[in-house]
PDB file of C-alpha atoms in Angstrom:
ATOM      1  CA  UNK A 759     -30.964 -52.938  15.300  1.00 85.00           C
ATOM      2  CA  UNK A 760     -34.337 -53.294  13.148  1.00 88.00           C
ATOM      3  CA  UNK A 761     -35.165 -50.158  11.073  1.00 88.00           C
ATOM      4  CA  UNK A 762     -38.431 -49.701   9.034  1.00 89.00           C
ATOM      5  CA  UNK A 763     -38.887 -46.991   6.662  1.00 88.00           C
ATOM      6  CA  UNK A 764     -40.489 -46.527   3.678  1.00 87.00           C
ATOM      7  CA  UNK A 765     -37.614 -44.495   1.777  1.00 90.00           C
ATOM      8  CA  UNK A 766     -35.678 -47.162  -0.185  1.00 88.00           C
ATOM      9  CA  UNK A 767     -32.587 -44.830  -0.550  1.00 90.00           C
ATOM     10  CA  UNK A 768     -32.534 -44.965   3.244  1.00 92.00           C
ATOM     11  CA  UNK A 769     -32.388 -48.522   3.478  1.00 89.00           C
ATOM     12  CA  UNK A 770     -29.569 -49.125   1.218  1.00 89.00           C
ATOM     13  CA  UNK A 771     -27.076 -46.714   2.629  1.00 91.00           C
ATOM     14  CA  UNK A 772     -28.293 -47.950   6.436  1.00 92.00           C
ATOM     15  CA  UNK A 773     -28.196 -51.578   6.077  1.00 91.00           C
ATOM     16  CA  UNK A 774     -26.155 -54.338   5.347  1.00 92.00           C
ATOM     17  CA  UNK A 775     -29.080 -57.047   5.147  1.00 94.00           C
ATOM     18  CA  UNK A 776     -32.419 -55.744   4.422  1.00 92.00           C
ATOM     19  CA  UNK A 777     -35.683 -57.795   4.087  1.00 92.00           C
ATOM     20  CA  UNK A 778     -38.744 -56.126   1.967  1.00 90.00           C
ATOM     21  CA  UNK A 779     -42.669 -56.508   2.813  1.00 89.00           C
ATOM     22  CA  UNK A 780     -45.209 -56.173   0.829  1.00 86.00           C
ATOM     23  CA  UNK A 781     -48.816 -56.195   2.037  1.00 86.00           C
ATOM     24  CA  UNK A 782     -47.628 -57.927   5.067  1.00 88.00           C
ATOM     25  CA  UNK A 783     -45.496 -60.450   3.310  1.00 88.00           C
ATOM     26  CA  UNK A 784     -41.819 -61.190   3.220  1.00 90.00           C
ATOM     27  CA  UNK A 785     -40.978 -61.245   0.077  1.00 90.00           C
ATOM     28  CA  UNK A 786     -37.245 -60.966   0.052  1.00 91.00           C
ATOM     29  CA  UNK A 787     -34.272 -61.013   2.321  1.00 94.00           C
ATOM     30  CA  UNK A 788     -30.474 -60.154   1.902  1.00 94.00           C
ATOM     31  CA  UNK A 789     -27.969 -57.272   1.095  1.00 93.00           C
ATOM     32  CA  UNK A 790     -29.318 -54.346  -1.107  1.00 90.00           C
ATOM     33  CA  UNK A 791     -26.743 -55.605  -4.121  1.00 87.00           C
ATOM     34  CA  UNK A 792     -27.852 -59.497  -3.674  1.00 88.00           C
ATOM     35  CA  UNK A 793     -31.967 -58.676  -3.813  1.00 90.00           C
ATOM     36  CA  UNK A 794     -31.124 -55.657  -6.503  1.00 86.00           C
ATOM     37  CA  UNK A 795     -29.284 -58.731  -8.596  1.00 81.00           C
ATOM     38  CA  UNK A 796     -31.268 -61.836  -7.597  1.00 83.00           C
ATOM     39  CA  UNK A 797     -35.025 -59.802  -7.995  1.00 84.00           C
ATOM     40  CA  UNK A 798     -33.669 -56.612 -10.272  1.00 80.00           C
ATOM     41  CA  UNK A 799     -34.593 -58.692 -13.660  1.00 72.00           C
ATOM     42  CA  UNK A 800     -31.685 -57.915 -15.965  1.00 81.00           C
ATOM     43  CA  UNK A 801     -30.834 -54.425 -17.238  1.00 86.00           C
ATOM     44  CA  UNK A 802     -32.935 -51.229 -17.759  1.00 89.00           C
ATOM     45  CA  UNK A 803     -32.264 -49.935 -21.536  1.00 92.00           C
ATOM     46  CA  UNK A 804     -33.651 -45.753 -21.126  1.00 94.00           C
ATOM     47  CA  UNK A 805     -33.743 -44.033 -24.562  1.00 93.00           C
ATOM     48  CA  UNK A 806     -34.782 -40.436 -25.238  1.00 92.00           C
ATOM     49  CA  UNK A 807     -35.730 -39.778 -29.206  1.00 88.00           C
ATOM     50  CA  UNK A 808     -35.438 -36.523 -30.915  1.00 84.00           C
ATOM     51  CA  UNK A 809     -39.342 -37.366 -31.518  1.00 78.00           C
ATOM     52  CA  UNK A 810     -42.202 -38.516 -30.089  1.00 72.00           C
ATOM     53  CA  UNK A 811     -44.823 -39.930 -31.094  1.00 73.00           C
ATOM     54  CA  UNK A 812     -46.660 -43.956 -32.074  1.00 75.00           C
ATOM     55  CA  UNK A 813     -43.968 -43.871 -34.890  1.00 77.00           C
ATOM     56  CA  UNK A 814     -41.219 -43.302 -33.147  1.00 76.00           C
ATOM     57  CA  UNK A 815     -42.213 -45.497 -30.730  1.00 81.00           C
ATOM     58  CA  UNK A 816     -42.649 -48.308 -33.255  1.00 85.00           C
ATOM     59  CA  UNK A 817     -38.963 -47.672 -34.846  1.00 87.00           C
ATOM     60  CA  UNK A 818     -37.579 -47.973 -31.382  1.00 90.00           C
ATOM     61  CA  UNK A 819     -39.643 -51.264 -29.947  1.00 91.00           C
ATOM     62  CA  UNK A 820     -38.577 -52.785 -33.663  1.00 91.00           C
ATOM     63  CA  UNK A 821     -35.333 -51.934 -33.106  1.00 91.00           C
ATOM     64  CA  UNK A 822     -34.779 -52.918 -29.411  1.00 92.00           C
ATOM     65  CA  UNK A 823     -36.909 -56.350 -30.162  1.00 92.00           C
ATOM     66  CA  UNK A 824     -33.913 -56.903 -32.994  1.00 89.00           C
ATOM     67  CA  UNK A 825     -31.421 -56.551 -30.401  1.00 88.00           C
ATOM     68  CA  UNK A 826     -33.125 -58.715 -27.411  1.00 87.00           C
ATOM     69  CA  UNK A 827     -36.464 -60.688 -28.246  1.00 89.00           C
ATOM     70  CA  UNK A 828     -37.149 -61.086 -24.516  1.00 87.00           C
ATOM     71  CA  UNK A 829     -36.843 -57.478 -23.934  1.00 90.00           C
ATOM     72  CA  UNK A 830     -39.986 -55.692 -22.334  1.00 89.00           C
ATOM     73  CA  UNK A 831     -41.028 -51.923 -22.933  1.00 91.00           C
ATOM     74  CA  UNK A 832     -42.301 -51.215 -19.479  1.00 87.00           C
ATOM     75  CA  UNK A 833     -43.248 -47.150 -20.350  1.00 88.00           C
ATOM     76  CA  UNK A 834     -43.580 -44.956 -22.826  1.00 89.00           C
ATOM     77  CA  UNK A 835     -44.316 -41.264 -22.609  1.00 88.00           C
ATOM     78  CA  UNK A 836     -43.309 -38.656 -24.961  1.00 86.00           C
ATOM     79  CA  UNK A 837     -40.171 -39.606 -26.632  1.00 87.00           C
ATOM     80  CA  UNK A 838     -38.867 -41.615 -23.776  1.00 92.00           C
ATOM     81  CA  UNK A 839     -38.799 -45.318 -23.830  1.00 92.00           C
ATOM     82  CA  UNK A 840     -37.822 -47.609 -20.791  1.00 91.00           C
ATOM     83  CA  UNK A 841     -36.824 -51.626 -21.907  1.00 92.00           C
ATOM     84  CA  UNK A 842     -36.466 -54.454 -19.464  1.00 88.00           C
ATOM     85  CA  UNK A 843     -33.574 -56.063 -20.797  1.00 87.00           C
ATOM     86  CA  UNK A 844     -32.424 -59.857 -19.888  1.00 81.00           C
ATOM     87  CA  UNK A 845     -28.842 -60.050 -17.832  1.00 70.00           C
ATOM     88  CA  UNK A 846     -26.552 -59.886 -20.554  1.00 70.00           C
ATOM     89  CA  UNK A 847     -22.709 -60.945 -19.914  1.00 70.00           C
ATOM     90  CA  UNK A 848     -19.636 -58.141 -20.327  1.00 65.00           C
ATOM     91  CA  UNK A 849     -18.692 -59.963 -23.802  1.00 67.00           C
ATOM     92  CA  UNK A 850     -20.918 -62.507 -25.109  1.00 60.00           C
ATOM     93  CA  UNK A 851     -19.330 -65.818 -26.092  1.00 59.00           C
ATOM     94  CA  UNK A 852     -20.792 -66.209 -29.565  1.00 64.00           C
ATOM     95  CA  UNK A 853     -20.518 -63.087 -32.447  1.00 59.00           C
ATOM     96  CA  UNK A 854     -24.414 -63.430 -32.504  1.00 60.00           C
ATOM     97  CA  UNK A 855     -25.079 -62.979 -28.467  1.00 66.00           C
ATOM     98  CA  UNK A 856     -26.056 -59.559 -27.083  1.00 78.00           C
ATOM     99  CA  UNK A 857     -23.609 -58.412 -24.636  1.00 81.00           C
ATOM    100  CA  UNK A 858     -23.141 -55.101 -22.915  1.00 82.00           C
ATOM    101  CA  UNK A 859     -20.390 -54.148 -25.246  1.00 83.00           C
ATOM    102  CA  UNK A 860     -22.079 -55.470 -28.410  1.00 84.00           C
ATOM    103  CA  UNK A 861     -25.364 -53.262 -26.733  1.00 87.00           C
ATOM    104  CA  UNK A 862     -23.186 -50.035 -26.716  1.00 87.00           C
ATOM    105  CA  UNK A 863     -21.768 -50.358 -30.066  1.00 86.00           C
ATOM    106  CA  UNK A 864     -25.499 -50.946 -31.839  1.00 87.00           C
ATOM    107  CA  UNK A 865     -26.882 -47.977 -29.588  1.00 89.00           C
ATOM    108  CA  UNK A 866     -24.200 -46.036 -30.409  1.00 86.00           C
ATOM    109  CA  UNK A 867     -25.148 -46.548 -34.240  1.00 84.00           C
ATOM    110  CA  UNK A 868     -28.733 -45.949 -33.389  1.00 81.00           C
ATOM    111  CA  UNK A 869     -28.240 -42.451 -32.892  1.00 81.00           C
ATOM    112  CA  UNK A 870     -28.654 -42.192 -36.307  1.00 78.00           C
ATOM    113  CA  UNK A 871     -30.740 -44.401 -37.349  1.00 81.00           C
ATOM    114  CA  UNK A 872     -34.146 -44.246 -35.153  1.00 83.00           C
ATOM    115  CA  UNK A 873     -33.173 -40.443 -33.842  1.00 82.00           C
ATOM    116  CA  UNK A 874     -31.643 -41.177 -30.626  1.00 86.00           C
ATOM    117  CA  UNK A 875     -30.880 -38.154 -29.016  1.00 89.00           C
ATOM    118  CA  UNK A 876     -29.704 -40.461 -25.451  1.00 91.00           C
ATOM    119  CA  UNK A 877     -29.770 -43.490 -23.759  1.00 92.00           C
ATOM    120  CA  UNK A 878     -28.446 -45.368 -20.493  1.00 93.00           C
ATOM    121  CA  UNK A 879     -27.953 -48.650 -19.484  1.00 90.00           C
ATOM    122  CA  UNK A 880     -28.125 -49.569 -15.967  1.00 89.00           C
ATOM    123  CA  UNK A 881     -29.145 -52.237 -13.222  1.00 85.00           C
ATOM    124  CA  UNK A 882     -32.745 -51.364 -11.419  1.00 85.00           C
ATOM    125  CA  UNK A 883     -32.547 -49.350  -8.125  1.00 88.00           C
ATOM    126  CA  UNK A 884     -33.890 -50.532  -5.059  1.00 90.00           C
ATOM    127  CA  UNK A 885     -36.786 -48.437  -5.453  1.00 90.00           C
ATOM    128  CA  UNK A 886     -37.303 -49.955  -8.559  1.00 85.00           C
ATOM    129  CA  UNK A 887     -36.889 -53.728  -7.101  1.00 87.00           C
ATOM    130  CA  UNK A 888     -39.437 -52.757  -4.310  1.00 88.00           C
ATOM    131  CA  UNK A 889     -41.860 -51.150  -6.911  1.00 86.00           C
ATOM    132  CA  UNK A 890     -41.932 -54.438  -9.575  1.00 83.00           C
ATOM    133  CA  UNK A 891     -42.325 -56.824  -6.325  1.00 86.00           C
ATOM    134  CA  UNK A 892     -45.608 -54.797  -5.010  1.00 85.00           C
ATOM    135  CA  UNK A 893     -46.941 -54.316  -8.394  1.00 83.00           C
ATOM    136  CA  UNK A 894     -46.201 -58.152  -8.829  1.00 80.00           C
ATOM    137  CA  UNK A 895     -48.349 -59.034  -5.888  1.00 75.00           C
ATOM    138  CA  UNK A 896     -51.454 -56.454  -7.035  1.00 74.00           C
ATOM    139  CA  UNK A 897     -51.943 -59.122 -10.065  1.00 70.00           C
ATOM    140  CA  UNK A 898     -52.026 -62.428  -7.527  1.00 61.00           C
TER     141      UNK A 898
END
């Protein structure tokens, strides 16, 4: 059975193999967790700061640049800050590699230190997959 739709929420609970098209291009084919993992880029570092603001949002870019060189501020509005972060192992192998547990432990002390008021860590959706590949192909 072949379903299109346009609602990537759909798609992921429907289908165990999807493919996704962008201007009439296939640009990816397999489950929803092998494209989110193969195309997703990494983790998505969210943080919400009691403040908003261009210095705030030069405390926080310093600060998340000090934890990840390679990491990418992809918006900005208001107090809230979205980073592309690399894909970072569950416990790095060397005391001076980010991992996902050294990342908790320095956001947890950046509460205090840049006024974080919250953060998340988390894997891109779908949505967001679909959204980076067609935004991608606008710049070709």
């Amino acid at each position: 059975v072949i379903l299109t739709t346009h609602s990537m929420e759909e798609a992921e609970a429907l289908s165990d193999r999807l493919a996704i098209q962008v201007r009439g291009r296939l640009r990816c084919i397999g489950t929803p967790d092998h494209i989110k993992m193969t195309h997703g880029a990494g983790y998505q570092l969210e943080m919400l700061t009691k403040s908003g603001g261009s210095e705030a949002e030069a405390s926080v870019e310093e600060f998340v640049k000090a934890l990840s060189p390679s990491a990418r501020l992809m918006e900005s509005h208001e107090g809230r800050f979205l980073f592309q972060l690399p894909v970072l192992r569950a416990v790095g192998s060397k005391p001076s590699e980010l991992s996902l547990a050294s990342l908790f432990l320095k956001m947890q002390e950046a509460t205090e230190s840049i006024g974080l008021r919250d953060y998340s860590i988390s894997r891109p959706s779908l949505e967001q997959v679909f959204l980076r590949m067609s935004k991608e192909q606008d710049e070709l």
